[in-house]
Coordinates of C-alpha atoms in Angstrom, one line a residue:
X1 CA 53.7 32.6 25.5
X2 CA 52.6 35.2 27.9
X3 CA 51.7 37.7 24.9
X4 CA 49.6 34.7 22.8
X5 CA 47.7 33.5 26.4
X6 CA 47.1 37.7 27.1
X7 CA 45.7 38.4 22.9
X8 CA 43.6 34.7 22.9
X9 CA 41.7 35.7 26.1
X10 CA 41.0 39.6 26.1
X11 CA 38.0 39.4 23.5
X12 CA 37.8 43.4 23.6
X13 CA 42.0 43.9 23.1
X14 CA 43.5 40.8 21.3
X15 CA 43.0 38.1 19.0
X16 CA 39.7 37.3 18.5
X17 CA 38.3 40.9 18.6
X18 CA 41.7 41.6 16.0
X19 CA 40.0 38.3 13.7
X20 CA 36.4 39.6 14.1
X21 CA 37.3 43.1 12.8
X22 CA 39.3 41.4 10.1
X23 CA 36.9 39.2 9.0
X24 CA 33.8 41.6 9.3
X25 CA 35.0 44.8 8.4
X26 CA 38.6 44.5 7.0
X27 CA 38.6 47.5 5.1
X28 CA 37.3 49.9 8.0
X29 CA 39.3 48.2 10.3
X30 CA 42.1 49.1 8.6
X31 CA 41.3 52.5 8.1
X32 CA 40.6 53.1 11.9
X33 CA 43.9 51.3 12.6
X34 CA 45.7 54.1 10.1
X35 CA 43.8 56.6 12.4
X36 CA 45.3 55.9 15.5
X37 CA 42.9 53.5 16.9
X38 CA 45.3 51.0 17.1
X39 CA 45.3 49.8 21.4
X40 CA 42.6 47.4 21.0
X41 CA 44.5 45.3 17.9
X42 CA 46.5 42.8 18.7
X43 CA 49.9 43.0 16.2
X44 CA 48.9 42.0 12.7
X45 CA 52.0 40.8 11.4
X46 CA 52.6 38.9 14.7
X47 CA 49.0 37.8 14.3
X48 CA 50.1 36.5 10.5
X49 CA 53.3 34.6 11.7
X50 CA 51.2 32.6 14.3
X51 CA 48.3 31.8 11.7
X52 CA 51.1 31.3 9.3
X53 CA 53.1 28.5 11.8
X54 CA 49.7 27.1 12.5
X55 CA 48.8 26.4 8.7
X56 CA 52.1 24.3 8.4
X57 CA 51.8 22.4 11.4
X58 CA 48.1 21.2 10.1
X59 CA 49.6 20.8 6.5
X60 CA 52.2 18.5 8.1
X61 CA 49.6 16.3 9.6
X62 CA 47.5 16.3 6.3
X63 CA 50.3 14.9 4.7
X64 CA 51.2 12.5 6.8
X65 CA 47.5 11.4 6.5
X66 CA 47.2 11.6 3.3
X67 CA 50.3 9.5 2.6
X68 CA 48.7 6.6 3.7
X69 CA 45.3 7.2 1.3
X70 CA 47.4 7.9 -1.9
X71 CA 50.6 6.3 -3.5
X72 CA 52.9 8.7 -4.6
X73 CA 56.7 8.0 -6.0
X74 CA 59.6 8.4 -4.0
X75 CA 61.1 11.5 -6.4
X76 CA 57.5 13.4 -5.8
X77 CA 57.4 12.8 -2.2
X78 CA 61.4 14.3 -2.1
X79 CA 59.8 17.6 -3.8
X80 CA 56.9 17.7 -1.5
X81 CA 59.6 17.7 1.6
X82 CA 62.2 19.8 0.2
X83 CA 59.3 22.1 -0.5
X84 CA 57.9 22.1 2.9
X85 CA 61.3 22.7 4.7
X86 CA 61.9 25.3 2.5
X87 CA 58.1 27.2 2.9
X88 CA 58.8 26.4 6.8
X89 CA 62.5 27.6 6.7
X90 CA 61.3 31.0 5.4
X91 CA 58.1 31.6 6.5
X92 CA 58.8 35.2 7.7
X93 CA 60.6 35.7 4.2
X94 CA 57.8 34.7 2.5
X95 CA 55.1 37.4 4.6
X96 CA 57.5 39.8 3.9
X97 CA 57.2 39.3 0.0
X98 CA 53.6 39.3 -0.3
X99 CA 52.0 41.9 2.5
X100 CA 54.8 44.2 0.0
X101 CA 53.4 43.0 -3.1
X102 CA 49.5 43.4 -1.7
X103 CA 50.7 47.1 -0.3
X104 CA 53.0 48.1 -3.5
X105 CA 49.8 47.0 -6.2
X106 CA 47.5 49.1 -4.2
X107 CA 49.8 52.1 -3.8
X108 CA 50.0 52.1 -7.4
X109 CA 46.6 51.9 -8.2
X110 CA 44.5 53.2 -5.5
X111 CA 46.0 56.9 -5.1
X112 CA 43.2 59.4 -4.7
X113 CA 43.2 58.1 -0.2
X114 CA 46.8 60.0 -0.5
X115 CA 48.0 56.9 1.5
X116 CA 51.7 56.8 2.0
X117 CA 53.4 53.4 1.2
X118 CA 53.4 52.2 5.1
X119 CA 49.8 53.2 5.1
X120 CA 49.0 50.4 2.6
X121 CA 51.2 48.5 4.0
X122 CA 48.4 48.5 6.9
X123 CA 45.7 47.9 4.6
X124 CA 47.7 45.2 3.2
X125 CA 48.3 43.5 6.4
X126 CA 44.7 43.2 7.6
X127 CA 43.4 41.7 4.5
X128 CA 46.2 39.2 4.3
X129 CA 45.5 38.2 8.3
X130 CA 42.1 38.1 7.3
X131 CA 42.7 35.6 4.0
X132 CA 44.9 32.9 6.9
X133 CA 41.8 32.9 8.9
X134 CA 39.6 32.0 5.6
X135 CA 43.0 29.6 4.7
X136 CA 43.2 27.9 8.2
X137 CA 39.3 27.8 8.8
X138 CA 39.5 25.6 5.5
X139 CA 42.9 23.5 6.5
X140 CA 40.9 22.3 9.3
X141 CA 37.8 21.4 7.3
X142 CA 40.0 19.2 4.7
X143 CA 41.1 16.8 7.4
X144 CA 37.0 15.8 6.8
X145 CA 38.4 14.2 3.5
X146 CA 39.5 11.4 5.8
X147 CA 36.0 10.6 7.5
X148 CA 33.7 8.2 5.4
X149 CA 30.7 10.4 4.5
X150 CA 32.1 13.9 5.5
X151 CA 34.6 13.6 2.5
X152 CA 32.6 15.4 0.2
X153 CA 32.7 18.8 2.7
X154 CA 36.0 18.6 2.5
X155 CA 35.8 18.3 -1.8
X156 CA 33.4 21.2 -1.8
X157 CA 35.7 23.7 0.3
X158 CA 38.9 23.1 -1.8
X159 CA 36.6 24.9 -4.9
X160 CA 35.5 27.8 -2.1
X161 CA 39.0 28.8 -1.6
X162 CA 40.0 30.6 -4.2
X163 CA 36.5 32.3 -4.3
X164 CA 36.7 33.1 -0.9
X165 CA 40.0 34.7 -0.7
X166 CA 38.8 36.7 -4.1
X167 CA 35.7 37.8 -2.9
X168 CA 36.7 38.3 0.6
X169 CA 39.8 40.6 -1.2
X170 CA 37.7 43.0 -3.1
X171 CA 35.6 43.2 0.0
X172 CA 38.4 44.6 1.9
X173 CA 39.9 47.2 -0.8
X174 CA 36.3 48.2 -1.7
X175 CA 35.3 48.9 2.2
X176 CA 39.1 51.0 2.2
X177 CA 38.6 52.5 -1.1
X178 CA 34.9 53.1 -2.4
X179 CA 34.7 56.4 -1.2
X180 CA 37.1 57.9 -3.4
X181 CA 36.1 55.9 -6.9
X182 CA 32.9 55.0 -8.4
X183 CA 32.0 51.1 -8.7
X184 CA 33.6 51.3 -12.3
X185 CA 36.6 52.6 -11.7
X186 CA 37.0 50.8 -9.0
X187 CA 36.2 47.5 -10.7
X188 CA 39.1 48.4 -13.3
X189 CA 41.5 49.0 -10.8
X190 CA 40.4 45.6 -8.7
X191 CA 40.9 43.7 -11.9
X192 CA 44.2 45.0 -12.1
X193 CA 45.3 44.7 -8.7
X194 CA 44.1 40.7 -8.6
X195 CA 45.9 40.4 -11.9
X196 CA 49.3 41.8 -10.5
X197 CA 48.8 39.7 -7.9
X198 CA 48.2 36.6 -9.4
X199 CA 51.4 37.2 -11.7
X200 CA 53.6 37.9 -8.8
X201 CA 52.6 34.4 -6.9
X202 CA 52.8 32.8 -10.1
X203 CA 56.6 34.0 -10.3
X204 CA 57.2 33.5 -6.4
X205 CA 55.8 30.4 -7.1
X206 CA 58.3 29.2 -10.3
X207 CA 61.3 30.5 -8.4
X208 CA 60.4 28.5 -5.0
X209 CA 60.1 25.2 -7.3
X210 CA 62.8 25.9 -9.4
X211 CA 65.3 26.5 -6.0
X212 CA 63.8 23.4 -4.5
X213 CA 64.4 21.2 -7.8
X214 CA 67.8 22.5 -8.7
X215 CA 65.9 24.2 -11.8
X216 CA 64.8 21.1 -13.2
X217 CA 61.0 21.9 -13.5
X218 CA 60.8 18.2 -15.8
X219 CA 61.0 16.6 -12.8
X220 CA 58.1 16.3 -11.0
X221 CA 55.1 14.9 -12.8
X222 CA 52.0 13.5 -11.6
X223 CA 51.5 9.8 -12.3
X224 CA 47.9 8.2 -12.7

């Protein structure tokens, strides 16, 4: 607690100067942080566990509100539980599959910085705090769904996420990486890097459901 209270209130060494360099300039941030100029950063990955602990105690709530707007059967709602104890059970399991994944795709790809593998594990780390920022700052805004007349914020943002997190991505790896590639051969290896990425959630994805559901992917359906 002591640690939390001391990085929310030291604008210059902690939190929100950690978020503001994340969110502004992720890439550089990261680059500066590989340099040594790491004592005004509050810890990333502990910075990533809190966001992460944060997100699930505002998805709880969501659906506990959104339970009593929508009727769903007694089988889905099962899934939905089994699948949230299991994301909360392993929440640390789960960082520690995809910062690798975002640190492995770039190692591969992006090789002319001469980065070791713990280097973009770094660079990895930043952009992922800075996607939960984008990811909580849009949790919040879809508890407007709720409030007559505010409802349709909260339609429009679920469309902005993925963009976000996209554009806000390449953002980071280009401010890390243009230097060393031209905008075309940079743009090949981002296309790459997104698509390794979206093929690895898809599988983390299938293996979660399929553990939660005893394999049986047939059923849970949606029912109009």
């Amino acid at each position: 607690m002591h640690d939390v209270l001391h990085g929310v209130w030291h604008f210059e060494k902690g939190m929100l100067f950690t978020a503001k360099e994340a969110l502004l300039r992720p890439g550089k941030a990261a680059l500066d942080y590989i340099g040594g100029k790491r004592i005004p950063y509050y810890n990333v990955f502990y910075f990533i566990l809190l966001l992460l602990g944060l997100n699930f105690f505002l998805n709880h709530y969501y659906d506990q509100f959104a339970a009593d707007f929508n009727s769903i059967s007694s089988g889905e709602q099962h899934i939905k539980n089994s699948l949230e104890t299991f994301l909360t059970e392993n929440a640390k399991s789960i960082i520690l599959l995809f910062v690798p994944f975002f640190a492995l795709n770039s190692y591969l790809l992006f090789r002319r910085r001469k980065f070791n593998l713990s280097e973009h594990f770094i660079i990895a780390g930043i952009t992922f705090l800075g996607i939960l920022i984008f990811v909580t700052f849009f949790n919040l805004l879809s508890f407007l769904g709720f409030v007559k007349y505010l409802d349709r914020i909260s339609t429009v943002t679920d469309y902005l996420i993925p963009f976000s997190i996209i554009a806000y991505t390449i953002r980071s790896y280009y401010s890390a990486f243009s230097e060393k590639y031209s905008k075309i051969k940079f743009s090949i290896r981002m296309f790459l890097f997104l698509f390794l990425l979206l093929f690895e959630f898809i599988m983390v994805i299938m293996l979660i459901f399929g553990y939660v559901t005893d394999w049986k992917f047939g059923s849970f359906s949606y029912h109009s």
